[in-house]
């Protein structure tokens, strides 16, 4: 599925793909998860396994 989506879509977990243009900010939680806040007020989580690809996509 990810292969047919535009480049700005980002896999953040085994079952979730989000539009990276809609990310407001990120927060590292004490238990090692990345909390992702979206511009519409929603939030989701990603494991550290996906942190490298998230940082690369967001140029952090």
Backbone as ProteinMPNN parsed JSONL, in Angstrom:
{"seq_chain_A": "XXXXXXXXXXXXXXXXXXXXXXXXXXXXXXXXXXXXXXXXXXXXXXXXXXXXXXXXXXXX", "coords_chain_A": {"N_chain_A": [[0.818, -1.195, 0.0], [1.9, 1.283, 0.824], [3.674, 1.799, -1.222], [2.16, 2.765, -3.354], [1.224, 5.184, -2.579], [1.656, 8.8, -2.348], [4.916, 10.358, -1.752], [4.877, 11.765, 0.661], [3.469, 10.338, 2.528], [3.741, 8.321, 5.406], [4.907, 5.482, 7.068], [4.153, 4.598, 10.309], [3.766, 2.606, 12.061], [3.215, -0.944, 12.209], [0.643, -1.186, 11.327], [-0.268, 1.322, 10.585], [-0.403, 4.203, 8.573], [0.431, 7.524, 7.918], [-0.208, 10.939, 6.85], [2.503, 12.837, 6.411], [2.558, 15.571, 6.165], [0.632, 16.484, 7.801], [1.5, 16.395, 10.372], [1.877, 17.889, 13.476], [3.542, 18.111, 15.798], [6.077, 16.19, 17.592], [6.593, 13.947, 20.361], [8.634, 12.397, 22.709], [7.867, 9.682, 24.678], [8.033, 8.585, 28.157], [8.141, 5.788, 28.187], [9.358, 5.108, 25.838], [7.964, 5.322, 23.448], [6.977, 7.16, 20.503], [5.071, 9.925, 20.527], [2.76, 11.224, 18.361], [1.482, 14.18, 17.232], [-1.194, 15.475, 15.45], [-2.25, 17.969, 13.057], [-5.013, 18.274, 13.097], [-5.739, 17.816, 15.669], [-5.837, 15.198, 16.492], [-4.055, 12.376, 17.889], [-1.426, 9.968, 17.816], [0.615, 7.005, 18.134], [3.99, 5.841, 17.758], [6.443, 3.288, 17.523], [9.895, 3.087, 18.635], [11.161, 1.77, 16.652], [10.409, 2.825, 14.199], [11.413, 5.353, 14.301], [13.776, 6.33, 13.024], [13.065, 6.442, 10.264], [10.961, 8.257, 10.429], [12.266, 10.578, 11.349], [14.007, 11.012, 9.197], [12.203, 11.508, 7.103], [10.956, 13.826, 8.02], [13.068, 15.466, 8.105], [14.674, 15.832, 10.438]], "CA_chain_A": [[0.0, 0.0, 0.0], [2.76, 2.461, 0.932], [4.342, 2.024, -2.504], [1.297, 3.47, -4.303], [0.888, 6.498, -2.017], [2.681, 9.834, -2.556], [6.077, 10.296, -0.859], [4.682, 12.404, 1.96], [2.841, 9.41, 3.465], [4.781, 7.749, 6.239], [4.481, 4.365, 7.915], [4.585, 4.854, 11.686], [3.625, 1.347, 12.788], [2.915, -2.043, 11.302], [-0.731, -1.084, 10.827], [-0.715, 2.707, 10.426], [0.284, 5.106, 7.652], [-0.134, 8.865, 8.07], [0.257, 12.001, 5.973], [3.512, 13.574, 7.182], [2.266, 17.006, 6.085], [-0.357, 16.793, 8.829], [2.114, 16.285, 11.694], [2.075, 19.155, 14.174], [4.784, 17.942, 16.542], [6.368, 14.869, 18.145], [7.029, 13.941, 21.753], [9.121, 11.103, 23.153], [7.25, 9.334, 25.955], [8.956, 7.916, 29.078], [8.265, 4.357, 27.909], [10.066, 4.904, 24.586], [7.142, 5.515, 22.258], [6.929, 8.501, 19.946], [3.701, 10.419, 20.447], [2.66, 12.076, 17.185], [0.33, 15.071, 17.279], [-1.582, 15.91, 14.114], [-2.801, 19.324, 12.983], [-6.454, 18.272, 13.369], [-5.943, 17.548, 17.084], [-5.671, 13.775, 16.781], [-2.712, 11.934, 18.228], [-1.178, 8.548, 17.645], [1.911, 6.604, 18.666], [4.866, 5.021, 16.942], [7.528, 2.712, 18.307], [11.232, 3.572, 18.279], [11.548, 1.059, 15.431], [10.122, 3.687, 13.054], [11.931, 6.692, 14.572], [14.741, 6.742, 12.006], [12.373, 6.823, 9.031], [10.188, 9.466, 10.731], [13.21, 11.694, 11.385], [14.488, 11.252, 7.833], [11.127, 12.108, 6.313], [10.697, 15.176, 8.524], [14.364, 16.145, 8.063], [15.066, 16.21, 11.81]], "C_chain_A": [[0.861, 1.259, 0.0], [3.411, 2.804, -0.409], [3.48, 2.824, -3.478], [0.874, 4.854, -3.806], [1.984, 7.512, -2.335], [3.76, 9.773, -1.474], [5.847, 10.886, 0.521], [3.873, 11.544, 2.937], [3.931, 8.595, 4.14], [4.218, 6.617, 7.087], [5.045, 4.589, 9.309], [4.411, 3.638, 12.588], [3.283, 0.275, 11.765], [1.541, -1.883, 10.659], [-1.193, 0.345, 10.544], [0.216, 3.509, 9.513], [-0.382, 6.47, 7.796], [0.463, 9.819, 7.034], [1.237, 12.858, 6.779], [3.291, 15.082, 7.14], [1.273, 17.442, 7.162], [0.201, 16.681, 10.245], [2.351, 17.68, 12.261], [3.393, 19.125, 14.947], [4.883, 16.527, 17.101], [6.799, 15.022, 19.595], [7.48, 12.523, 22.092], [8.54, 10.817, 24.532], [8.263, 8.619, 26.848], [9.148, 6.427, 28.787], [8.85, 4.069, 26.53], [9.241, 5.019, 23.326], [7.263, 6.955, 21.774], [5.467, 8.885, 19.827], [3.662, 11.438, 19.317], [1.366, 12.868, 17.265], [0.052, 15.575, 15.87], [-2.252, 17.278, 14.173], [-4.291, 19.386, 13.291], [-6.772, 17.96, 14.83], [-5.829, 16.089, 17.464], [-4.235, 13.502, 17.204], [-2.621, 10.433, 18.08], [0.22, 8.257, 18.163], [2.67, 5.765, 17.653], [5.954, 4.463, 17.848], [8.861, 3.289, 17.844], [11.738, 2.899, 17.005], [11.386, 1.956, 14.197], [10.716, 5.088, 13.203], [12.885, 7.18, 13.486], [14.038, 7.202, 10.732], [11.527, 8.08, 9.239], [11.109, 10.682, 10.695], [13.732, 12.026, 9.991], [13.43, 11.97, 7.004], [10.861, 13.552, 6.72], [11.957, 16.042, 8.545], [14.766, 16.687, 9.43], [16.463, 15.715, 12.124]], "O_chain_A": [[0.583, 2.199, -0.744], [3.667, 3.974, -0.693], [4.021, 3.501, -4.352], [0.236, 5.608, -4.539], [3.129, 7.124, -2.567], [3.541, 9.203, -0.405], [6.559, 10.537, 1.463], [3.616, 11.976, 4.061], [4.925, 8.228, 3.513], [3.187, 6.77, 7.741], [6.253, 4.75, 9.482], [4.853, 3.638, 13.737], [3.086, 0.572, 10.586], [1.306, -2.392, 9.563], [-2.377, 0.569, 10.29], [1.438, 3.493, 9.663], [-1.609, 6.569, 7.798], [1.498, 9.538, 6.429], [0.835, 13.531, 7.729], [3.795, 15.798, 8.006], [1.099, 18.637, 7.402], [-0.537, 16.852, 11.215], [2.949, 18.537, 11.611], [4.248, 19.995, 14.777], [3.915, 15.767, 17.09], [7.298, 16.069, 20.008], [6.778, 11.558, 21.79], [8.701, 11.618, 25.453], [9.257, 8.097, 26.345], [10.197, 5.864, 29.103], [8.848, 2.92, 26.088], [9.768, 4.83, 22.23], [7.609, 7.854, 22.541], [4.709, 8.239, 19.103], [4.432, 12.398, 19.31], [0.282, 12.293, 17.355], [0.957, 16.044, 15.18], [-2.758, 17.688, 15.217], [-4.79, 20.433, 13.704], [-7.942, 17.85, 15.198], [-5.734, 15.769, 18.649], [-3.324, 14.281, 16.921], [-3.615, 9.718, 18.205], [0.929, 9.169, 18.586], [2.086, 5.08, 16.813], [6.34, 5.1, 18.828], [8.941, 3.907, 16.782], [12.648, 3.41, 16.353], [12.163, 1.842, 13.249], [10.539, 5.925, 12.318], [12.803, 8.336, 13.072], [14.383, 8.246, 10.179], [11.39, 8.887, 8.319], [10.778, 11.698, 10.084], [13.88, 13.198, 9.647], [13.733, 12.925, 6.289], [10.576, 14.4, 5.875], [11.916, 17.203, 8.95], [15.147, 17.85, 9.563], [16.963, 15.936, 13.226]]}, "name": "protein", "num_of_chains": 1, "seq": "XXXXXXXXXXXXXXXXXXXXXXXXXXXXXXXXXXXXXXXXXXXXXXXXXXXXXXXXXXXX"}
